[in-house]
XYZ file of C-alpha atoms in Angstrom:
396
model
C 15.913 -8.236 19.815
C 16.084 -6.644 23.111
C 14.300 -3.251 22.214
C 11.174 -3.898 24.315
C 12.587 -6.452 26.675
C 13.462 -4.122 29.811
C 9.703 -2.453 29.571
C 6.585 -3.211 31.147
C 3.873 -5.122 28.997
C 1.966 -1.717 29.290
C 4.663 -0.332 27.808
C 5.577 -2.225 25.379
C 2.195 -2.671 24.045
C 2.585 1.820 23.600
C 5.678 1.302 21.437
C 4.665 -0.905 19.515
C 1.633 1.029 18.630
C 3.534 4.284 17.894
C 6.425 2.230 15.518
C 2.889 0.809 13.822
C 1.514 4.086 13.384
C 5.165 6.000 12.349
C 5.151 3.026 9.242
C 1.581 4.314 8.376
C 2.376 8.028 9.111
C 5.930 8.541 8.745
C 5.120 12.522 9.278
C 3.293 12.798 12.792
C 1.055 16.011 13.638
C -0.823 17.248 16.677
C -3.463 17.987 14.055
C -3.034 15.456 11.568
C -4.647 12.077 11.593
C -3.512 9.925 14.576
C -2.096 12.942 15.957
C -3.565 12.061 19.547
C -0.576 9.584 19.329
C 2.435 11.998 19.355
C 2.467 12.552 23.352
C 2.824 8.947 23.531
C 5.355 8.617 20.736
C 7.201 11.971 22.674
C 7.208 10.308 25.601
C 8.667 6.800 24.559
C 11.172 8.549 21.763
C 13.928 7.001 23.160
C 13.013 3.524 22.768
C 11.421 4.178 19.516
C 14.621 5.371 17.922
C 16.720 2.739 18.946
C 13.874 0.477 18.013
C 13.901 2.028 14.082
C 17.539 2.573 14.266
C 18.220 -1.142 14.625
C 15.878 -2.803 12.853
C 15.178 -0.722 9.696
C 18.309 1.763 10.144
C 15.681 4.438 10.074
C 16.477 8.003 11.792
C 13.003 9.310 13.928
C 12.615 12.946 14.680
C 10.858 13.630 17.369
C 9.780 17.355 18.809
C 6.771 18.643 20.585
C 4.492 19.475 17.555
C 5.741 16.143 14.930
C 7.478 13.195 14.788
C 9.565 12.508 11.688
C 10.351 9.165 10.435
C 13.203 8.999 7.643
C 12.192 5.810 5.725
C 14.307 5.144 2.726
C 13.639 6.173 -0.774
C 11.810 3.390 -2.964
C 14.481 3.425 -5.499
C 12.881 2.583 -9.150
C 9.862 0.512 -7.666
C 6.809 3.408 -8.102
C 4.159 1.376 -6.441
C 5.070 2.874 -2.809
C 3.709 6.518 -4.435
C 0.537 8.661 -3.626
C -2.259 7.021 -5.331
C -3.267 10.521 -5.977
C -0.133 11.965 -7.602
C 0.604 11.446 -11.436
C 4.855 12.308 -12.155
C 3.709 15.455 -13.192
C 2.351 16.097 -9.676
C 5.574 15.072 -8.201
C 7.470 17.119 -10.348
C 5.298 20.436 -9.286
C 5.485 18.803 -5.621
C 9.739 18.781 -5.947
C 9.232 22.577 -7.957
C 6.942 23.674 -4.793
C 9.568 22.675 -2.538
C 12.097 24.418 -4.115
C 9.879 27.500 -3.899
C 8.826 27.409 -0.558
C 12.350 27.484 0.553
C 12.605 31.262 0.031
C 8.916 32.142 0.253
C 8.865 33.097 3.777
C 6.120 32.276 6.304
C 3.349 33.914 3.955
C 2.366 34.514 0.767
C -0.485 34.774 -1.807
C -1.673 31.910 -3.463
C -1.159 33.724 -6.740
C 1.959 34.088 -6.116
C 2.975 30.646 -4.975
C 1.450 29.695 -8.559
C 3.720 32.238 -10.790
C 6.991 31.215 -8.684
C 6.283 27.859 -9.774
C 6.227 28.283 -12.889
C 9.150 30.503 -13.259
C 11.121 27.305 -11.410
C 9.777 25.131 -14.056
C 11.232 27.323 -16.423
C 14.471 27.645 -14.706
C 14.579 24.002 -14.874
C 13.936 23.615 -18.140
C 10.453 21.577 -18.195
C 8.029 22.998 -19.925
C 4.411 23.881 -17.830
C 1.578 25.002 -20.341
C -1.014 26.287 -18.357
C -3.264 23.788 -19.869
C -5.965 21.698 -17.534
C -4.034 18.678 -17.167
C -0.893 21.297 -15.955
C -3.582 22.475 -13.508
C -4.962 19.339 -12.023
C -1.194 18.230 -12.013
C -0.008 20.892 -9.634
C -3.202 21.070 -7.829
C -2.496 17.752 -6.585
C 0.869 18.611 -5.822
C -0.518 22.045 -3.615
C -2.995 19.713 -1.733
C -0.749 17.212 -0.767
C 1.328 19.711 1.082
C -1.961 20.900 2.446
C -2.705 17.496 3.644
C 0.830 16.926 5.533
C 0.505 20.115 7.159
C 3.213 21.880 5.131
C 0.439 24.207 3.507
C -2.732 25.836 5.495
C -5.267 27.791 3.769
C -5.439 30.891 6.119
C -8.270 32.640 3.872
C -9.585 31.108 0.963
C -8.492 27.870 -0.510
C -6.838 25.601 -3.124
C -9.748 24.986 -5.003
C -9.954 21.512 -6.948
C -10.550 22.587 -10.519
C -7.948 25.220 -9.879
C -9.954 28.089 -10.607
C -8.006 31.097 -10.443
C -8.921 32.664 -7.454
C -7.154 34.240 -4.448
C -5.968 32.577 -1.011
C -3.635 33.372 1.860
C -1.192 30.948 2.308
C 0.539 30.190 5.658
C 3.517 27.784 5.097
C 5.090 25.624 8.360
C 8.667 26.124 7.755
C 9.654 23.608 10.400
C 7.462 20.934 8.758
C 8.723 22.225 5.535
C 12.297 21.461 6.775
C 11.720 17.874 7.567
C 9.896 16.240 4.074
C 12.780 15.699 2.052
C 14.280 12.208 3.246
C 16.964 12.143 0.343
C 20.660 13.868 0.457
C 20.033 16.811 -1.952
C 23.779 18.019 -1.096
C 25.596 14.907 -2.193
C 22.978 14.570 -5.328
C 25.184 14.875 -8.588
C 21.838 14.094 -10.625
C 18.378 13.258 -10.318
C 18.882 9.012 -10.943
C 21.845 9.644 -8.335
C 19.646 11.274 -5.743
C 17.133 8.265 -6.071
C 20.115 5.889 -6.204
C 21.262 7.478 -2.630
C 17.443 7.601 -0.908
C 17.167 4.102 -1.558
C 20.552 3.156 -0.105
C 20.737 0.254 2.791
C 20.900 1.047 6.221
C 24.113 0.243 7.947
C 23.264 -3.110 8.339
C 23.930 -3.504 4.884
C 21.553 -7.114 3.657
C 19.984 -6.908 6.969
C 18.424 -3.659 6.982
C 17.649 -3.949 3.037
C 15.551 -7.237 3.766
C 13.699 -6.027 6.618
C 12.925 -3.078 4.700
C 11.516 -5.071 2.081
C 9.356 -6.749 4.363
C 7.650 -4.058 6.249
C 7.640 -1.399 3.337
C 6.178 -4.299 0.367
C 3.101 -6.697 0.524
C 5.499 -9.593 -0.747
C 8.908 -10.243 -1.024
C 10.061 -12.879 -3.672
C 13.402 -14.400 -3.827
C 13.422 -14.003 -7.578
C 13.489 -10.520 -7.112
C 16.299 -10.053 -4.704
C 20.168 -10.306 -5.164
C 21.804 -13.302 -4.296
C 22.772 -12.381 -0.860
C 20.010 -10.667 0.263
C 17.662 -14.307 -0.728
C 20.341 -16.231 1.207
C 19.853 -14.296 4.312
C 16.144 -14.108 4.208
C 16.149 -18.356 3.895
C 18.584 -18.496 6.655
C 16.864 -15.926 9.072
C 13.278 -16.379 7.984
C 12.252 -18.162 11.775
C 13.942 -15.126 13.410
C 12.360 -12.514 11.363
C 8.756 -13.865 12.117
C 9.306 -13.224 15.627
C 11.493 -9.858 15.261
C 8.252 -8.185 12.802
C 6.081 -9.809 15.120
C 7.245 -8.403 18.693
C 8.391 -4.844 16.956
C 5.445 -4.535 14.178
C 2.567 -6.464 14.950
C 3.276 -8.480 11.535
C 2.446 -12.034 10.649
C 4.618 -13.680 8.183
C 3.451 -16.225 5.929
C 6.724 -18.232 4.392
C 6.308 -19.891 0.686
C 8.647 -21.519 -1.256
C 8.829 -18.243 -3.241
C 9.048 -16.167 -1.100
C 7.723 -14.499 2.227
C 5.117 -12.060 2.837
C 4.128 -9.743 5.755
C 0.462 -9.306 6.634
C -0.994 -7.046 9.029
C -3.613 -8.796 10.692
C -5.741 -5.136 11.470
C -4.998 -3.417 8.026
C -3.626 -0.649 9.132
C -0.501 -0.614 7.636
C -1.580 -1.632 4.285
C -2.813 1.355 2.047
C -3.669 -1.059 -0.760
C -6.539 -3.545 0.463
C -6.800 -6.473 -1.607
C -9.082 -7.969 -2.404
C -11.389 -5.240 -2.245
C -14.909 -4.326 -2.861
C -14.197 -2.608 -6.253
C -15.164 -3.941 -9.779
C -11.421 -4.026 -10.554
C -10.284 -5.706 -7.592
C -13.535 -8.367 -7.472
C -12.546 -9.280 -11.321
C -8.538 -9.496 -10.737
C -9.515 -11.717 -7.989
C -11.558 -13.495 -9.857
C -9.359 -14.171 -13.130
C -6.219 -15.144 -10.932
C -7.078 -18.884 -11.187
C -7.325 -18.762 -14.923
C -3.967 -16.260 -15.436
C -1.765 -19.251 -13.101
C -3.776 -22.259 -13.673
C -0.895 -25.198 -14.589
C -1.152 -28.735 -14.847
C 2.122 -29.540 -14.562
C 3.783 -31.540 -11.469
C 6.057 -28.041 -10.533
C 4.427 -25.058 -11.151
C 7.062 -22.470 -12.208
C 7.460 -19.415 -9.748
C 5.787 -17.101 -12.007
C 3.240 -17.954 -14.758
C 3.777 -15.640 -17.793
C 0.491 -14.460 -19.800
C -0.183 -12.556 -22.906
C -2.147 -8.996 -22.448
C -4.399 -10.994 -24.872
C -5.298 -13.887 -22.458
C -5.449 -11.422 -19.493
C -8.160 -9.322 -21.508
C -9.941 -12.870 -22.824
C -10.631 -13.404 -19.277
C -11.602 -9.960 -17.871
C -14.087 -9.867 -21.122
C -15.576 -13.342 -20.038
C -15.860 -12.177 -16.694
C -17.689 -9.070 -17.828
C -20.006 -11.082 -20.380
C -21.151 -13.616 -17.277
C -21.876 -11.427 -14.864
C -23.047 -8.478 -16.464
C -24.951 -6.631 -13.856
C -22.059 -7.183 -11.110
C -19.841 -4.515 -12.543
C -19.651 -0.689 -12.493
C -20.752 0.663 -15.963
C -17.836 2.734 -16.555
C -15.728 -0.462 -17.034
C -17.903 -2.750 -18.519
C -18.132 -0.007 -21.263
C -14.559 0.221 -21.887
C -12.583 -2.993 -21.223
C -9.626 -1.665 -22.302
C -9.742 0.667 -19.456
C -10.834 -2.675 -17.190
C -7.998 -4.678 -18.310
C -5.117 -1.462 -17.634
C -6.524 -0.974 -14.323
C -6.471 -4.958 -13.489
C -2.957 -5.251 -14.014
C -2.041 -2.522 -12.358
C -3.299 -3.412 -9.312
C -2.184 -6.751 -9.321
C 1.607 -5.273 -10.105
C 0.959 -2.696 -7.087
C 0.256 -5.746 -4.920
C 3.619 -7.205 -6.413
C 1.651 -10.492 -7.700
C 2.661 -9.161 -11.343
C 5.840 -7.713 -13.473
C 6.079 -6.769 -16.716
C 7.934 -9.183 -19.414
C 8.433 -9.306 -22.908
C 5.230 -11.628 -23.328
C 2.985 -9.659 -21.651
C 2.652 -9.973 -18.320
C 4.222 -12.237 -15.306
C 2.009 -13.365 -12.472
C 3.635 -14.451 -9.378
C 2.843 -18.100 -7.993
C 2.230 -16.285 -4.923
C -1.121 -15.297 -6.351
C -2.226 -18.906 -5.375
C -2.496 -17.160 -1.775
C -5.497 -15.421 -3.450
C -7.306 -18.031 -5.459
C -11.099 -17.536 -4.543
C -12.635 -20.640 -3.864
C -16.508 -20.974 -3.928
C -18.662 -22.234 -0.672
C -19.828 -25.299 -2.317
C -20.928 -26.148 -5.544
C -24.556 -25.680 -5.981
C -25.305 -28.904 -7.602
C -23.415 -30.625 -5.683
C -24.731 -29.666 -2.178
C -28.982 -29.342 -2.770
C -29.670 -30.881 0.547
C -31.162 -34.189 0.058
C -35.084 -34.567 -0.114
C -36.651 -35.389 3.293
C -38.676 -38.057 2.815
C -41.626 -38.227 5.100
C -42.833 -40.917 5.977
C -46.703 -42.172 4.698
C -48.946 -42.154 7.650
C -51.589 -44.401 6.982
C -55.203 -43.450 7.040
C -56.443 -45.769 9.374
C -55.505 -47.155 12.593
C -56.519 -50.094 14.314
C -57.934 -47.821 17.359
C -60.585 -46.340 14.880
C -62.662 -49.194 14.880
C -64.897 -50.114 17.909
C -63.608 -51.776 20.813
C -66.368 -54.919 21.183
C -66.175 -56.209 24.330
């Protein structure tokens, strides 16, 4: 890779800070978070194209005001989402679009609201205007707030949805640049996600690398043939390449490879985490791929029955480690478990119940010692004797 070679280590240093914050940020404001970063993204755009452009086969728009990175579309894999934003939200957030188009720069928030629904209707899905429609396209309106697309010139988008009034001031040009897919060539919706999601030019090349940066773990299992032959045979050469261009550290397994970022920036899942669901998924990995025999298989498959037997242990042990709210409904505890673990890609679901990647091993908590085994051993002091033979006189 040669993108970096001909600059200074200054330099260099810059681009790869703006290609780590475009992965994090793939839409780049002067006021948005990190936004103090777009003069220095402006200023190396060049390199950074090229840089996307050959590695990932990503397009990057760059003007005064944003930067605009064109990642590819997730295809049927829904953990790369807003953690915010139910299906229902992203079908208001595709109906606001469509809206928007021929709003004009203004408009009342009222307004925005009834045009909405009127597209709904146009497109044949029915929108009650129930509270879970509300919350649902709520979430859609703030998350155009939050990129930019929407500002809240007087009044606001109030959470609960209350109706109320507000002026809305819509960025066109921002507007312009969210939708990553071609709409044109779209002869459906499963063909429009079919097209996002195609490779870059590269073909197996790009498609891997994308993998790599875009998901916490990358099995062989889970990729077609060719793309899990190139990934053995390049797997020295792509350390270094999401190394030098990313600031990623590889860690190769048998099953498969994953990319870590040593800072956390680029990862907007942590685990494990602080929470009571992520402290008890990390804790009931060793019992969900515990196996005795001499070759583990890749992925350990459990029931929804064993995976609940061991949150409810978990629970009934520790009892006063755990938020309330889950301890009170396990059901609730064990849904939540599982779907972080098949966020982080360490699960899939099967027939049986669940499959658990071997790759969880990576995670196995292990205990600072065992308590009985490490009480520090008695100090033994030794008797001093009462008497001395200085305490009697000394007859001359």
């Amino acid at each position: 890779m040669n993108h970096l070679d001909n600059l200074s280590d200054i330099d260099a240093a810059n681009v790869v800070r703006c290609a780590r914050t475009l992965l994090r940020r793939p839409l780049l404001r002067q006021d948005g978070p990190d936004g103090e970063l777009l003069s220095l993204v402006y200023r190396h755009r060049a390199v950074l194209q090229d840089l996307f452009a050959g590695l990932l086969g990503y397009r990057l728009v760059v003007e005064r005001r944003f930067a605009r990175l064109y990642k590819s579309g997730p295809g049927h894999d829904d953990t790369r989402g807003v953690l915010s934003m139910s299906p229902r939200g992203y079908a208001y957030l595709a109906l606001t679009l469509a809206v928007l188009t021929g709003i004009g720069r203004q408009t009342l928030l009222s307004r925005l609201v009834a045009d909405i629904r009127s597209a709904a209707v146009e497109a044949g899905i029915d929108a009650p205007d129930d509270v879970t429609e509300r919350r649902a396209l709520t979430a859609a309106l703030r998350h155009l707030v939050s990129l930019g697309v929407l500002q809240e010139t007087e009044g606001s988008v109030a959470q609960d949805m209350i109706p109320q009034e507000a002026l809305i001031t819509i960025d066109t040009d921002l507007l312009g640049q969210l939708v990553t897919g071609p709409v044109g060539e779209a002869q459906s919706p499963a063909h429009l996600i079919e097209l996002a999601a195609r490779p870059g030019p590269r073909g197996v090349e790009h498609a891997v690398r994308r993998k790599l940066v875009e998901t916490p773990l990358v099995l062989y299992a889970d990729l077609p043939d060719d793309q899990a032959e190139w990934l053995r045979r390049n797997q020295r050469k792509e350390t270094a390449v999401l190394e030098q261009a990313f600031g990623l550290y590889t860690e190769c397994r048998v099953e498969g490879v994953l990319a870590a970022d040593p800072e956390d920036f680029l990862t907007d899942l942590s685990f494990p985490g602080v929470s009571t669901v992520a402290r008890i998924a990390l804790l009931a990995l060793p019992d969900l791929v515990d196996d005795d025999s001499e070759e583990p298989p890749a992925r350990h498959v459990v029931t929804v029955e064993r995976i609940r037997e061991v949150c409810a242990r978990l629970v009934e042990d520790y009892p006063a480690a755990w938020s309330k709210q889950f301890t009170d409904d396990l059901d609730r505890l064990v849904a939540e478990v599982t779907e972080l673990l098949r966020r982080m890609g360490l699960a899939v679901p099967c027939e049986e119940g669940w499959s658990i990647s071997a790759a969880a091993h990576r995670w196995l908590p292990s205990p600072d010692g065992d308590p009985e085994r490490e009480q520090p051993e008695p100090v033994v002091v030794p008797e001093v004797p009462s008497w001395s033979l200085f305490d009697e006189e000394n007859v001359s």
